[in-house]
XYZ file of C-alpha atoms in Angstrom:
326
model
C -8.741 -12.488 -12.734
C -11.985 -11.407 -11.064
C -11.653 -10.689 -7.324
C -13.933 -12.646 -5.010
C -16.572 -10.681 -3.147
C -16.190 -12.312 0.258
C -15.585 -10.762 3.655
C -12.132 -10.828 5.220
C -12.025 -13.553 7.860
C -10.010 -14.428 10.968
C -9.001 -18.060 11.265
C -8.398 -18.225 15.034
C -10.578 -18.053 18.123
C -11.307 -14.629 19.619
C -9.176 -13.455 22.538
C -11.547 -13.127 25.458
C -9.369 -11.699 28.251
C -6.286 -9.575 28.872
C -4.513 -12.593 30.345
C -5.200 -14.522 27.135
C -3.792 -11.616 25.103
C -0.660 -11.641 27.272
C -0.198 -15.355 26.642
C -0.903 -15.037 22.923
C 1.773 -12.364 22.500
C 4.217 -13.842 25.028
C 4.466 -10.471 26.796
C 3.467 -9.632 30.358
C 0.300 -7.643 30.840
C 2.311 -5.099 32.842
C 4.569 -4.501 29.824
C 1.621 -4.212 27.442
C -0.097 -1.659 29.674
C 3.111 0.336 30.098
C 3.725 0.492 26.358
C 0.094 1.383 25.688
C 0.227 4.256 28.167
C 3.080 5.920 26.287
C 2.384 4.687 22.756
C 1.687 8.190 21.403
C 5.306 9.147 22.146
C 6.834 5.882 20.920
C 7.172 6.742 17.229
C 9.838 8.529 15.252
C 9.375 10.339 11.967
C 10.500 8.246 8.998
C 11.608 9.676 5.664
C 8.812 11.695 4.092
C 7.241 10.295 0.924
C 6.797 12.731 -1.954
C 4.057 11.500 -4.284
C 4.098 12.166 -8.045
C 1.442 14.862 -7.628
C 3.707 16.725 -5.198
C 1.796 15.883 -2.018
C 3.858 14.758 0.949
C 3.042 11.878 3.252
C 4.721 11.606 6.625
C 5.178 7.989 7.718
C 6.087 6.932 11.248
C 8.262 4.149 12.597
C 7.581 2.685 16.032
C 10.474 2.696 18.505
C 11.955 -0.734 19.373
C 9.880 -1.727 22.466
C 6.572 -0.955 20.739
C 7.786 -2.201 17.367
C 8.531 -5.599 18.933
C 4.885 -5.817 20.018
C 3.786 -4.819 16.524
C 5.850 -7.649 15.032
C 4.191 -10.122 17.395
C 0.766 -8.807 16.419
C 1.695 -9.340 12.781
C 2.898 -12.893 13.282
C 0.342 -14.109 15.795
C -2.804 -12.244 14.756
C -2.659 -10.503 11.376
C -1.007 -13.436 9.601
C -4.133 -15.422 10.480
C -6.448 -13.079 8.575
C -7.622 -14.050 5.104
C -7.881 -10.944 2.952
C -10.043 -11.239 -0.198
C -8.491 -10.457 -3.581
C -10.057 -7.008 -3.902
C -7.815 -5.796 -1.057
C -4.411 -5.396 -2.648
C -2.240 -2.922 -0.749
C 0.682 -3.714 1.577
C -0.261 -7.377 1.923
C 1.995 -10.384 1.460
C 1.961 -11.586 -2.140
C 0.123 -8.505 -3.368
C 1.407 -5.223 -4.743
C 0.621 -2.496 -7.256
C 1.140 -4.968 -10.095
C -1.356 -7.410 -8.536
C -3.888 -4.606 -8.245
C -3.322 -3.483 -11.833
C -3.692 -7.042 -13.146
C -7.287 -7.144 -11.872
C -8.184 -4.411 -14.362
C -6.278 -5.388 -17.510
C -8.260 -5.604 -20.731
C -10.993 -3.262 -19.528
C -12.763 -0.747 -21.727
C -12.980 1.839 -18.957
C -11.036 2.385 -15.720
C -12.029 4.788 -12.937
C -9.668 5.627 -10.085
C -10.600 7.410 -6.872
C -8.528 8.453 -3.854
C -9.723 8.503 -0.241
C -8.894 11.886 1.271
C -6.594 11.934 4.339
C -7.062 8.209 4.700
C -4.756 7.286 7.579
C -5.691 10.275 9.783
C -9.341 9.407 9.075
C -8.902 5.875 10.469
C -9.613 6.974 14.029
C -9.158 5.081 17.272
C -12.918 4.381 17.248
C -12.604 2.651 13.869
C -9.573 0.676 15.039
C -11.461 -0.372 18.177
C -14.402 -1.510 16.046
C -12.029 -3.724 14.040
C -10.637 -5.402 17.144
C -14.052 -5.754 18.794
C -16.208 -6.359 15.716
C -14.081 -8.106 13.119
C -11.803 -10.064 15.462
C -14.530 -10.312 18.131
C -12.014 -9.676 20.912
C -13.294 -8.782 24.392
C -13.740 -5.051 25.038
C -10.730 -4.546 27.326
C -8.553 -6.469 24.878
C -9.801 -4.358 21.969
C -9.156 -1.162 23.925
C -5.590 -2.145 24.842
C -4.778 -3.171 21.269
C -6.256 0.093 19.985
C -3.879 2.064 22.218
C -0.945 -0.053 21.047
C -1.779 0.508 17.356
C -2.760 4.183 17.202
C -0.941 7.475 17.651
C -2.776 10.549 18.871
C -6.106 8.857 18.221
C -5.457 7.830 14.626
C -3.700 5.211 12.540
C -0.008 6.078 11.993
C 1.043 5.449 8.411
C 4.157 3.281 8.214
C 3.684 1.288 11.418
C 3.489 -2.503 11.012
C -0.161 -2.948 12.123
C -1.376 0.044 10.125
C -1.436 -1.600 6.696
C -3.479 -4.530 8.033
C -5.895 -2.311 9.935
C -6.205 -0.018 6.897
C -7.302 -2.988 4.809
C -9.864 -3.882 7.472
C -11.244 -0.346 7.872
C -14.355 -1.245 5.823
C -14.530 -4.924 6.803
C -18.261 -4.934 7.546
C -19.618 -3.256 4.394
C -17.022 -3.269 1.622
C -17.676 -6.836 0.527
C -21.318 -5.936 -0.153
C -20.239 -3.080 -2.414
C -17.877 -5.460 -4.224
C -20.639 -8.057 -4.667
C -23.041 -5.474 -6.105
C -20.412 -4.221 -8.537
C -19.507 -7.747 -9.540
C -23.160 -8.549 -10.294
C -23.165 -5.534 -12.647
C -19.954 -6.634 -14.382
C -17.789 -4.066 -12.572
C -14.422 -5.001 -11.026
C -13.548 -3.213 -7.762
C -10.260 -3.150 -5.893
C -8.710 -1.053 -3.139
C -4.989 -0.474 -2.765
C -5.015 1.046 0.748
C -6.555 4.454 -0.121
C -6.679 4.065 -3.910
C -9.979 2.692 -5.240
C -10.160 1.342 -8.797
C -13.241 0.371 -10.810
C -13.179 -1.133 -14.266
C -15.486 -2.719 -16.791
C -14.885 -4.862 -19.848
C -18.038 -3.345 -21.316
C -18.530 0.278 -22.252
C -20.416 2.333 -19.670
C -22.659 5.210 -20.664
C -22.752 8.393 -18.614
C -25.675 7.370 -16.322
C -24.028 4.013 -15.567
C -20.709 5.685 -14.839
C -22.340 8.313 -12.636
C -24.166 5.607 -10.711
C -20.959 3.638 -10.097
C -19.076 6.666 -8.812
C -22.040 7.731 -6.674
C -22.124 4.277 -5.082
C -18.448 4.566 -4.155
C -18.890 8.073 -2.719
C -21.941 6.996 -0.721
C -20.048 4.020 0.624
C -17.132 6.207 1.731
C -19.441 8.743 3.374
C -21.306 6.032 5.281
C -17.991 4.938 6.793
C -16.954 8.501 7.665
C -14.519 9.029 4.769
C -14.415 11.441 1.858
C -13.075 11.111 -1.681
C -10.368 13.429 -2.942
C -12.319 14.475 -6.008
C -9.360 16.216 -7.628
C -7.630 12.824 -7.890
C -10.455 11.186 -9.840
C -9.429 9.814 -13.236
C -11.669 8.250 -15.896
C -9.814 6.601 -18.760
C -11.044 4.627 -21.744
C -9.346 2.048 -23.928
C -8.481 4.408 -26.796
C -5.820 5.936 -24.496
C -3.526 4.655 -21.711
C -5.612 3.374 -18.779
C -3.977 3.596 -15.358
C -4.408 1.654 -12.107
C -1.972 2.165 -9.220
C 0.286 4.090 -11.609
C 0.571 1.185 -14.060
C -0.870 0.976 -17.544
C -3.488 -1.782 -17.777
C -4.680 -1.714 -21.400
C -3.268 -5.183 -22.146
C -1.120 -6.121 -19.170
C 0.426 -4.260 -16.216
C 3.117 -2.017 -17.684
C 5.011 1.158 -16.911
C 4.033 4.271 -18.771
C 6.291 5.057 -21.710
C 7.466 8.262 -20.029
C 8.586 6.360 -16.915
C 10.451 3.767 -18.960
C 12.206 6.523 -20.873
C 13.051 8.280 -17.617
C 14.685 5.156 -16.191
C 16.773 4.612 -19.318
C 17.776 8.270 -19.243
C 18.821 8.028 -15.572
C 21.155 5.111 -16.334
C 22.596 6.969 -19.316
C 23.240 10.063 -17.198
C 25.171 8.016 -14.629
C 27.304 6.531 -17.392
C 27.979 10.004 -18.790
C 29.011 11.291 -15.370
C 31.487 8.426 -14.994
C 32.931 9.068 -18.462
C 33.358 12.772 -17.666
C 35.331 11.884 -14.553
C 32.770 13.124 -12.053
C 33.308 12.357 -8.376
C 32.780 8.567 -7.935
C 31.312 9.165 -4.476
C 28.579 11.337 -5.960
C 27.807 8.742 -8.611
C 27.662 5.976 -5.983
C 25.237 8.080 -3.971
C 22.852 8.122 -6.955
C 23.332 4.616 -8.276
C 21.274 2.749 -5.648
C 18.235 4.933 -6.321
C 18.542 4.396 -10.062
C 19.082 0.659 -9.532
C 15.820 0.533 -7.586
C 14.000 2.112 -10.517
C 15.650 -0.416 -12.860
C 14.402 -3.200 -10.575
C 10.843 -1.897 -10.931
C 11.278 -1.841 -14.709
C 12.633 -5.407 -14.671
C 9.531 -6.709 -12.864
C 7.269 -5.489 -15.640
C 9.585 -5.369 -18.665
C 12.225 -8.098 -18.098
C 14.127 -7.671 -21.381
C 14.572 -3.915 -21.038
C 15.258 -4.184 -17.331
C 17.880 -6.924 -17.651
C 19.836 -4.895 -20.206
C 19.893 -1.898 -17.876
C 20.882 -4.102 -14.929
C 23.946 -5.226 -16.876
C 24.861 -1.601 -17.513
C 24.439 -0.743 -13.819
C 26.629 -3.721 -12.872
C 29.322 -2.607 -15.342
C 29.188 0.906 -13.899
C 29.590 -0.424 -10.354
C 32.674 -2.397 -11.450
C 34.225 0.711 -13.002
C 33.605 2.727 -9.864
C 35.055 -0.051 -7.714
C 38.216 -0.180 -9.858
C 38.615 3.591 -9.572
C 38.313 3.392 -5.784
C 40.880 0.602 -5.705
C 43.568 2.667 -7.461
C 45.928 4.226 -4.848
C 45.965 8.013 -4.959
C 49.232 9.678 -5.909
C 51.190 11.249 -3.072
């Protein structure tokens, strides 16, 4: 599949006044202004995300009054945006596997990471999305910017943030994609992960030019690459996109598959040794989630492990059902 090189588009008419915004969201203007005035303090810290490289990301979750507005924005505004195929992160019907599938069968894959992406999506950028992409009136754009930012930046984890992150480069990214496509290069962006691939071999000058174009594009938008995260892989070895192998089809790396099988085995061993069932139950949901990821990409292996997890749950349930001796 080759991603189209079109702009994102909004299917509805622009909102031209604050009263129209109030009607569109079904919330009084007084309530919207009140929530906007205290939006910076209306988030709680969610569980930190530890990435495979050891870096920690701190997501936020909006508190109920603001979160309700975010849900309405999702349903009544963001659901009416058409996102082109090269945008693949945190969008309905798209995921890491979708992104990886765009690059299967390539001879070379290059991955780049945008440094401090969410903090770099400032209130000015968010305002430009509301005013430029959606073409909303200035006061409307300003109010929505306050409702969707925290301390002047995009809070990772909030409902609007994934949509706004995908629109951060709405005005220029499609041009970069079109130029790459004309040169036989496939481009995709999974939030802050950029992937390039080619079904033809690229010599060093061609590769340098491609990477330079991406870096120049980022810089023009006020972003920087995290150069230490750059990876260049060729077809004689595993090629990775969004942490999936893409040589032939999206697949987990052999080490990850082995790790999942080992995790199931360790749970079974703990049960056989008579370890505390409560401790095993505390681990089993996490392992089951990893098995679910395996099942999506490797159904035969995953289904076999699912049956073993189910059998383990039944054993633990039967142990819990046995009355303790007085």
